[in-house]
Every structure is written in structure tokens, then in C-alpha cells.
Short mmCIF file of C-alpha atoms and ligand atoms in Angstrom, two decimals:
data_model
loop_
_atom_site.label_atom_id
_atom_site.label_comp_id
_atom_site.label_asym_id
_atom_site.label_seq_id
_atom_site.Cartn_x
_atom_site.Cartn_y
_atom_site.Cartn_z
CA MET V 255 -179.24 138.60 21.89
CA LEU V 256 -178.08 135.08 23.06
CA LYS V 257 -177.01 134.62 19.32
CA GLU V 258 -175.07 137.55 19.21
CA LYS V 259 -173.11 136.99 22.39
CA ILE V 260 -172.23 133.57 21.30
CA VAL V 261 -170.86 134.88 17.99
CA LYS V 262 -168.95 137.34 19.96
CA ILE V 263 -167.49 134.43 22.02
CA LYS V 264 -166.69 132.68 19.02
CA GLN V 265 -164.78 135.47 17.59
CA GLU V 266 -162.76 136.25 20.89
CA ALA V 267 -161.92 132.28 21.01
CA LEU V 268 -160.60 132.46 17.49
CA GLY V 269 -158.33 135.49 18.16
CA ALA V 270 -157.01 134.10 21.45
CA VAL V 271 -156.31 130.77 20.21
CA GLU V 272 -154.65 132.13 17.27
CA LYS V 273 -152.14 134.01 19.59
CA ALA V 274 -151.49 131.01 21.70
CA LYS V 275 -147.79 130.22 22.07
CA ASN V 276 -147.75 127.05 24.24
CA VAL V 277 -149.62 124.19 25.27
CA GLU V 278 -150.27 125.52 28.70
CA GLU V 279 -152.05 128.64 27.23
CA ILE V 280 -154.33 126.24 25.15
CA LEU V 281 -155.49 124.72 28.31
CA GLN V 282 -155.99 128.02 29.98
CA LEU V 283 -158.01 129.15 26.99
CA GLU V 284 -160.27 125.86 27.08
CA ILE V 285 -161.28 126.66 30.76
CA GLN V 286 -161.90 130.53 29.80
CA PHE V 287 -163.89 129.63 27.05
CA LEU V 288 -165.64 126.36 27.56
CA GLY V 289 -165.23 125.91 31.20
CA ARG V 290 -167.75 125.39 33.79
CA LYS V 291 -167.69 129.12 34.88
CA SER V 292 -167.27 130.49 31.30
CA ASP V 293 -169.66 133.11 29.60
CA PHE V 294 -170.44 130.21 27.15
CA VAL V 295 -172.11 127.98 29.72
CA GLY V 296 -173.41 130.96 31.41
CA ILE V 297 -175.60 131.58 28.19
CA LEU V 298 -176.60 127.78 28.08
CA ARG V 299 -178.07 128.41 31.41
CA GLN V 300 -180.09 131.34 30.27
CA LEU V 301 -181.86 129.09 27.57
CA LYS V 302 -184.20 127.93 29.86
CA ASP V 303 -185.91 131.59 29.97
CA VAL V 304 -186.47 131.80 26.23
CA SER V 305 -189.00 130.74 23.73
CA ALA V 306 -189.08 127.16 22.46
CA GLU V 307 -188.24 128.37 19.06
CA GLU V 308 -184.98 130.75 20.08
CA LYS V 309 -184.10 127.89 22.45
CA ARG V 310 -183.89 125.49 19.29
CA GLU V 311 -181.81 128.06 17.22
CA VAL V 312 -179.49 129.15 19.98
CA GLY V 313 -178.87 125.64 21.16
CA GLN V 314 -178.06 124.58 17.60
CA LEU V 315 -175.73 127.56 17.14
CA ALA V 316 -173.94 126.94 20.83
CA ASN V 317 -173.45 123.37 19.57
CA SER V 318 -171.58 124.24 16.25
CA VAL V 319 -169.59 127.09 17.92
CA LYS V 320 -168.62 124.64 20.86
CA VAL V 321 -167.51 122.10 18.42
CA GLU V 322 -165.64 124.69 16.27
CA ILE V 323 -163.68 126.02 19.33
CA GLN V 324 -162.66 122.64 20.56
CA THR V 325 -161.47 121.58 17.14
CA LEU V 326 -159.46 124.71 16.98
CA LEU V 327 -157.93 124.13 20.50
CA GLU V 328 -157.13 120.64 19.57
CA GLU V 329 -155.36 121.73 16.14
CA LYS V 330 -153.62 124.55 17.78
CA LYS V 331 -152.39 122.14 20.46
CA LYS V 332 -151.06 119.81 17.86
CA SER V 333 -149.30 122.45 15.76
CA LEU V 334 -147.62 123.61 19.05
CA THR V 335 -146.22 120.33 20.20
CA SER V 336 -145.02 119.39 16.83
CA THR V 337 -143.39 122.81 16.05
CA PHE V 338 -139.71 123.06 16.01
CA ASP V 339 -138.46 125.95 17.86
CA ALA V 340 -134.85 126.66 16.90
CA GLN V 341 -134.67 129.15 19.36
CA ALA V 342 -135.53 127.14 22.16
CA GLU V 343 -133.83 124.07 20.95
CA LYS V 344 -130.19 126.00 20.60
CA ILE V 345 -128.64 123.49 18.36
CA ASP V 346 -124.72 123.60 18.69
CA VAL V 347 -123.65 122.50 15.08
CA THR V 348 -120.16 122.00 16.61
CA ILE V 349 -120.69 119.02 18.97
CA PRO V 350 -119.18 115.79 17.30
CA ALA V 351 -121.76 113.62 15.81
CA LEU V 352 -122.42 110.36 17.68
CA LYS V 353 -120.52 107.51 16.67
CA MET V 354 -121.98 105.03 14.35
CA ARG V 355 -121.79 101.41 15.30
CA GLN V 356 -121.24 98.91 12.75
CA GLY V 357 -121.15 95.25 13.07
CA HIS V 358 -117.72 93.49 12.40
CA LEU V 359 -116.35 89.98 12.15
CA HIS V 360 -116.04 87.88 15.31
CA PRO V 361 -112.29 87.62 16.42
CA LEU V 362 -112.29 83.79 15.68
CA THR V 363 -113.55 84.49 12.14
CA LYS V 364 -110.76 86.90 11.87
CA ILE V 365 -108.38 84.57 12.85
CA GLN V 366 -109.88 81.84 10.79
CA ASN V 367 -109.60 84.20 7.67
CA GLU V 368 -106.02 84.97 8.51
CA ILE V 369 -104.87 81.53 8.62
CA GLU V 370 -106.78 80.65 5.15
CA ASP V 371 -104.97 83.54 3.61
CA ILE V 372 -101.61 82.46 4.67
CA PHE V 373 -102.11 78.86 3.46
CA THR V 374 -103.72 79.72 0.44
CA SER V 375 -100.65 81.70 -0.24
CA MET V 376 -98.61 78.66 0.39
CA GLY V 377 -100.60 76.59 -2.36
CA PHE V 378 -102.92 74.89 0.20
CA GLU V 379 -106.50 74.14 -0.61
CA ILE V 380 -109.35 74.78 1.99
CA ALA V 381 -111.46 71.72 2.72
CA ASP V 382 -114.57 71.19 4.72
CA GLY V 383 -116.39 68.22 6.38
CA PRO V 384 -119.52 67.55 8.34
CA GLU V 385 -119.92 68.41 12.14
CA VAL V 386 -122.59 65.76 12.43
CA GLU V 387 -120.50 62.86 11.59
CA ASP V 388 -120.65 59.06 11.41
CA GLU V 389 -118.47 56.74 13.61
CA PHE V 390 -116.49 55.64 10.53
CA HIS V 391 -115.18 59.09 9.57
CA ASN V 392 -114.41 60.31 13.01
CA PHE V 393 -113.01 57.06 14.63
CA ASP V 394 -112.83 53.73 12.59
CA ALA V 395 -111.18 55.22 9.49
CA LEU V 396 -108.71 57.02 11.72
CA ASN V 397 -107.32 53.63 13.01
CA MET V 398 -109.40 53.53 16.09
CA PRO V 399 -111.72 50.54 16.04
CA LYS V 400 -114.80 50.22 18.47
CA ASP V 401 -113.01 48.94 21.39
CA HIS V 402 -109.73 51.07 20.96
CA PRO V 403 -109.08 52.74 24.36
CA ALA V 404 -107.72 55.86 22.21
CA ARG V 405 -111.44 56.71 21.83
CA ASP V 406 -111.50 57.70 25.56
CA MET V 407 -108.95 60.60 24.70
CA GLN V 408 -111.81 62.60 23.37
CA ASP V 409 -115.04 62.20 25.30
CA THR V 410 -117.75 62.27 22.48
CA PHE V 411 -121.35 63.56 22.19
CA TRP V 412 -123.29 60.69 20.72
CA LEU V 413 -126.43 61.50 18.85
CA LYS V 414 -129.82 59.47 18.98
CA PRO V 415 -129.67 56.44 16.75
CA GLN V 416 -132.16 56.50 14.02
CA SER V 417 -134.07 53.60 15.52
CA ASP V 418 -134.68 55.50 18.86
CA ILE V 419 -136.10 58.18 16.85
CA ALA V 420 -138.59 55.85 15.08
CA LYS V 421 -139.80 54.95 18.25
CA THR V 422 -141.38 58.35 19.11
CA PRO V 423 -145.11 58.57 18.98
CA THR V 424 -145.06 60.57 15.70
CA ASN V 425 -143.19 57.62 14.18
CA ALA V 426 -144.89 54.89 15.76
CA ALA V 427 -146.05 53.29 12.70
CA ASN V 428 -142.27 52.43 11.61
CA LYS V 429 -141.61 51.06 14.95
CA GLN V 430 -142.41 47.36 13.82
CA HIS V 431 -140.42 47.70 11.00
CA ASP V 432 -137.15 48.74 12.94
CA THR V 433 -137.17 46.51 16.14
CA ASN V 434 -135.53 43.63 14.59
CA LYS V 435 -132.64 45.12 12.84
CA ASN V 436 -129.74 47.03 14.10
CA THR V 437 -128.58 48.64 10.70
CA ASP V 438 -128.06 52.20 12.02
CA ALA V 439 -124.53 53.71 11.71
CA ARG V 440 -123.95 55.71 14.88
CA ILE V 441 -123.92 59.18 14.68
CA LEU V 442 -121.84 61.69 16.76
CA LEU V 443 -120.67 65.41 16.81
CA ARG V 444 -117.32 65.11 15.46
CA THR V 445 -114.60 65.26 18.22
CA HIS V 446 -111.76 66.53 15.83
CA THR V 447 -111.49 67.94 12.44
CA SER V 448 -109.44 64.88 11.44
CA ASN V 449 -112.71 63.42 9.93
CA VAL V 450 -111.95 65.89 6.85
CA GLN V 451 -108.73 63.77 6.22
CA ILE V 452 -110.86 60.97 5.15
CA ARG V 453 -113.48 62.98 3.62
CA TYR V 454 -111.00 64.51 1.51
CA MET V 455 -108.98 61.55 0.64
CA GLU V 456 -112.23 59.47 -0.18
CA LYS V 457 -112.59 62.02 -3.20
CA HIS V 458 -109.28 63.15 -4.23
CA GLN V 459 -105.75 61.43 -5.14
CA PRO V 460 -102.30 62.75 -4.11
CA PRO V 461 -100.33 64.76 -4.29
CA PHE V 462 -102.24 67.51 -2.28
CA ARG V 463 -101.96 70.08 0.57
CA ILE V 464 -105.17 71.01 2.39
CA ILE V 465 -106.08 72.80 5.69
CA ALA V 466 -109.75 72.30 7.14
CA PRO V 467 -110.67 74.59 9.83
CA GLY V 468 -114.03 74.05 11.91
CA ARG V 469 -116.08 73.53 14.76
CA ILE V 470 -115.82 70.58 16.89
CA TYR V 471 -117.34 69.15 20.12
CA ARG V 472 -116.37 67.17 23.21
CA ASN V 473 -118.29 66.23 26.02
CA GLU V 474 -116.23 67.57 29.00
CA ALA V 475 -116.59 70.02 31.79
CA GLY V 476 -115.62 73.78 30.69
CA ASP V 477 -112.82 75.82 32.54
CA SER V 478 -110.65 78.83 31.50
CA THR V 479 -108.99 76.59 28.87
CA HIS V 480 -111.59 74.07 27.95
CA GLU V 481 -115.06 74.26 26.32
CA HIS V 482 -117.49 71.66 25.02
CA THR V 483 -117.56 73.43 21.64
CA PHE V 484 -114.62 74.88 19.95
CA HIS V 485 -112.34 75.08 16.60
CA GLN V 486 -109.68 73.30 15.25
CA PHE V 487 -107.88 73.39 12.30
CA GLU V 488 -106.23 70.52 10.54
CA ALA V 489 -103.58 70.12 8.09
CA LEU V 490 -102.85 67.14 5.83
CA VAL V 491 -100.18 66.90 3.16
CA VAL V 492 -99.77 63.83 0.90
CA GLY V 493 -97.45 62.92 -1.72
CA ASP V 494 -94.67 60.40 -2.55
CA GLU V 495 -91.97 61.79 -0.40
CA ILE V 496 -93.37 63.69 2.40
CA ASN V 497 -91.22 63.82 5.44
CA VAL V 498 -91.01 65.25 8.94
CA GLY V 499 -88.85 67.90 7.75
CA ASN V 500 -91.56 69.33 5.61
CA PHE V 501 -94.17 69.37 8.47
CA LYS V 502 -91.41 71.38 10.66
CA PHE V 503 -90.83 73.77 7.37
CA ILE V 504 -94.57 74.55 6.83
CA ALA V 505 -95.51 74.84 10.47
CA GLN V 506 -92.51 77.24 10.84
CA GLU V 507 -93.42 79.17 7.88
CA PHE V 508 -97.20 79.47 9.12
CA PHE V 509 -96.54 80.54 12.62
CA SER V 510 -94.06 82.97 11.60
CA LYS V 511 -96.32 84.74 9.09
CA PHE V 512 -99.26 84.41 11.68
CA PHE V 513 -97.37 85.84 14.71
CA LYS V 514 -95.15 88.23 12.43
CA LYS V 515 -91.99 87.44 13.90
CA GLU V 516 -89.37 84.54 13.62
CA ILE V 517 -90.83 81.32 15.46
CA GLN V 518 -88.98 78.19 16.20
CA ILE V 519 -90.73 74.53 16.17
CA ARG V 520 -90.12 71.59 18.54
CA ILE V 521 -91.54 68.40 18.28
CA ARG V 522 -91.75 65.69 21.28
CA PRO V 523 -92.95 62.07 20.96
CA SER V 524 -96.84 61.16 21.28
CA PHE V 525 -99.36 59.07 20.36
CA PHE V 526 -102.37 59.19 18.21
CA PRO V 527 -103.68 56.23 16.57
CA PHE V 528 -103.79 57.85 13.08
CA THR V 529 -100.13 58.99 12.90
CA GLU V 530 -96.98 56.82 13.26
CA PRO V 531 -94.73 58.53 14.51
CA SER V 532 -96.96 60.87 16.34
CA PHE V 533 -95.79 64.13 18.12
CA GLU V 534 -97.01 66.89 20.14
CA PHE V 535 -95.46 70.18 18.92
CA ASP V 536 -94.61 73.55 20.59
CA ILE V 537 -93.64 76.96 19.11
CA SER V 538 -91.01 79.41 20.70
CA CYS V 539 -92.80 81.49 23.13
CA THR V 540 -94.41 84.51 21.32
CA VAL V 541 -93.92 86.88 24.21
CA CYS V 542 -90.19 86.22 25.13
CA ASP V 543 -88.94 84.66 21.83
CA GLY V 544 -87.62 81.64 23.97
CA LYS V 545 -85.94 83.24 26.83
CA GLY V 546 -88.42 82.29 29.49
CA CYS V 547 -91.40 84.51 30.84
CA SER V 548 -94.70 84.15 32.67
CA ALA V 549 -96.69 83.28 29.64
CA CYS V 550 -94.65 80.36 29.01
CA LYS V 551 -94.01 79.58 32.63
CA GLN V 552 -90.37 80.01 31.93
CA ALA V 553 -90.16 77.32 29.62
CA GLY V 554 -89.39 79.33 26.45
CA TRP V 555 -91.99 77.03 24.52
CA LEU V 556 -95.92 77.08 23.99
CA GLU V 557 -97.52 73.87 23.51
CA ILE V 558 -99.91 74.11 20.26
CA GLY V 559 -101.06 70.69 19.35
CA GLY V 560 -100.65 67.21 17.91
CA ALA V 561 -99.15 66.04 14.64
CA GLY V 562 -97.58 63.21 13.01
CA MET V 563 -96.78 61.26 9.93
CA VAL V 564 -99.98 59.58 8.32
CA ASN V 565 -100.54 56.07 9.39
CA GLN V 566 -100.80 53.84 6.46
CA ASN V 567 -103.89 52.42 7.84
CA VAL V 568 -105.67 55.63 7.48
CA PHE V 569 -104.43 55.72 3.89
CA VAL V 570 -105.86 52.25 3.51
CA ALA V 571 -109.27 53.19 5.13
CA ALA V 572 -109.63 56.07 2.64
CA GLY V 573 -108.88 53.69 -0.20
CA TYR V 574 -105.23 54.31 -1.17
CA PRO V 575 -102.82 51.30 -1.57
CA SER V 576 -100.84 50.83 1.69
CA GLY V 577 -96.97 51.69 1.46
CA LYS V 578 -97.36 54.13 -1.67
CA TYR V 579 -97.78 57.67 -0.18
CA GLN V 580 -96.26 59.49 2.81
CA GLY V 581 -98.03 62.46 4.54
CA PHE V 582 -97.98 64.50 7.63
CA ALA V 583 -101.07 65.93 9.56
CA TRP V 584 -101.73 68.19 12.33
CA GLY V 585 -104.53 69.46 14.26
CA PHE V 586 -104.79 72.35 17.03
CA GLY V 587 -107.11 74.48 18.61
CA MET V 588 -108.03 77.89 17.04
CA GLU V 589 -109.10 79.59 20.12
CA ARG V 590 -105.78 78.86 21.65
CA LEU V 591 -104.11 80.42 18.71
CA ALA V 592 -106.37 83.31 19.01
CA MET V 593 -105.86 83.79 22.71
CA MET V 594 -102.03 83.77 22.17
CA LYS V 595 -102.43 86.51 19.52
CA TYR V 596 -104.79 88.60 21.40
CA LYS V 597 -103.66 87.70 25.06
CA ILE V 598 -107.18 86.66 25.84
CA ASP V 599 -107.19 84.87 29.22
CA ASP V 600 -110.43 82.77 29.11
CA ILE V 601 -111.58 80.40 26.39
CA ARG V 602 -115.56 81.04 27.59
CA HIS V 603 -115.24 84.61 26.33
CA PHE V 604 -115.47 83.64 22.56
CA HIS V 605 -118.98 82.29 22.90
CA SER V 606 -120.26 84.35 25.92
CA GLY V 607 -121.91 86.96 23.40
CA ASP V 608 -120.53 89.44 25.70
CA LEU V 609 -120.29 92.86 23.53
CA ARG V 610 -117.71 94.02 25.89
CA PHE V 611 -115.50 91.21 24.77
CA ILE V 612 -116.47 91.26 21.08
CA LYS V 613 -115.82 95.19 20.60
CA GLN V 614 -112.63 94.96 21.22
CA PHE V 615 -111.75 93.24 17.85
N1 LIG G 150 -107.06 65.10 15.87
C1 LIG G 150 -105.87 65.19 16.96
C2 LIG G 150 -106.82 66.04 18.37
O1 LIG G 150 -107.93 66.37 18.06
C3 LIG G 150 -105.00 66.29 16.61
C4 LIG G 150 -104.09 65.53 15.58
C5 LIG G 150 -104.62 65.68 14.19
C6 LIG G 150 -103.08 64.74 15.66
C7 LIG G 150 -103.72 65.11 13.16
C8 LIG G 150 -102.43 64.24 14.67
C9 LIG G 150 -102.53 64.56 13.29
O2 LIG G 150 -106.22 65.81 19.26
#
């Protein structure tokens, strides 16, 4: 009789589990059929009163039924939690989809691309040079000998000399070898893109026109207009009869294309060891067109950067004969240009990694 009762419980359980509609009901059924107060457990308690043989048979049956019911409950629970209930979900197909966010170019990269497009359309080549540079290409060849005060214009990040690196424990074996001689070329992070002037001229002969955009480094404290790491772009045009008029024309063309409006150029006397004569140059204010406003502090002009006619000493350092060629060069900050174009008030935004800034471009 116990056996029949167990089989009956099993059938009831199978039917009930089949009909269960949610996880709560499953939990209820578990208690009802297998819980401490269930008929099933009641039957097991009666086992002590039956013969040894029946005890064994009923015991085995009870065990397999228990496992069967448990598995069934488990499976049903799984199917209920994974079932998609369209009725309950109530999908509104008219709701606009979530916007997919796509990556895009950094504002500085965009500016650089734009600059490169404008200059290549004017027949310029794009040149490149190393950011980790030697003293010769960053200073000496640009007419700045070792003790020249002009070097103080640009605070430099010097890199560890090779011999210091050789003194680290892993290189201790080399130490003996290196102590007596000082053949190291001093290495630094380039302080301007003017190193590319030398790098390019070492390998090419005039006439040519190039620009060289790139990252540069200066060991100085940051504020809203200064960063230790920023970008410049250099221009260098060399030929037999290049003059200041060519510079003004090319600069004016470029800035008018870049700001998509008529731009005037103004030059003021200045000093750079690698140019003679040297000048600072300004462009007419891009906000008020020269009338005077808060962006240009009522001056009507915005300072852009340094320029000049290439000093003959620079040509000589690059391997050209003195007096044979004329050229102009300039260099200015790309961040500043981007800030003017997009009206950005703090240079530190560019490298902040702040997505609220980046996403605006
Ligand atoms: N290299 C100069 C600077 O970084 C800019 C410059 C470039 C000036 C070329 C004249 C000619 O300040």
C-alpha cells in the first residue's frame, strides 16, 4: 500500500508541476510534495512499521520518486525563468532605439588632418621627425650652441644619458667599460618641431615646401594656456628666391582656408637663433575681423607664433652651401589654433581624457 501511495503522490506532483505558472508556485509545490509536513515524508515515517523486505522496496522507490520530483521542479523552474512572456513584457515597438555610440577622432587629430589637407592642396609635403631627439637636431644645428642663452627660452626635458643607464645593476657588467669615456650624445624630448627642418634638409635638396605637425615637450608648469606636452606645426619653404612676401601670402592663404574667412597677417620683429630676420606673427581676430572685441582684448589681432627667414648657419649645419638658398620657416601651437576655432577656454581639456569634452567634437 505504501508503494501505491508513493506512486499516487508522484502522479499528483507531475500534474501540479506541469500546471505551475511561476517560480513562486514551484517553491510552494516543493514544500507541498517534499516538505517536512508532506504526505511523502509521512510515508517514510511509517517505514519503521513494515517488514525488512518491504522497507527495502519502498525505500528504493521513495528515493527514485524523490529525485524525479526534484529534477522536475528544477527543470520547470529553469524554463519559467527563461521563458519570454510577451504578454507580461508589453513591448512598445514605437519607442525610439537607443543611440549607438561610435568612437571618433580627437579634436586635435581633426585639426591636424584639416591642416594637412590645406597644405597638400597647396603643394606641400608632410614631413616627420623623432620626438626623442638628440641635442644636435633640437639645438646645435638650429644655431643654438651649448652655452647659448636662447636655450633657456625652452625648458627642456633631458633624458638619462646612456652611461647612467649602463650603471643600473642589470647593466653592471658594462660599467667598467663606460666610466672613462663620455661619448654620449645628449638626448632630450624635442622642445619644438624645428628639429624636422634639419632632419628633412639632411636628406633633401631645395626647392621644397614642407609642413611638420607633431608633439613637443617643455618642462614647464601648466595653466589654462600652457601644457608640458603639446603640438606644433612647422613650415619650411626653401628655394632660390624665397622671401617674406611668400611667407605672408602662404600664411594668409592657409589661415583664410582654415577659418573659412578672409584673414590678414601682421608681423612684428622678434628673435630666434635659427631665423634672420625673425618675427612674431599675428592674424586678424577671427571673432571681430579686426574691429576689436574681448577675444582679442580689443587689439583686433591674435598672436599666432614665431617665424622668420632661415638663418644661413642653419643651412650650413644641414649641409647646404652658405648663401645659396633662401627660405622661410614658422612654428606655432596646434592647440591654440584648435582653441580659437572651437572656442575652447583651457588647453588642459585636450589631454584630460574627459569624455564630456571629447564628445562635443
Ligand atoms: N621653434 C620656434 C618655437 O618653438 C618657432 C619657430 C619656428 C620660429 C620656425 C621661427 C621659425 O618657439
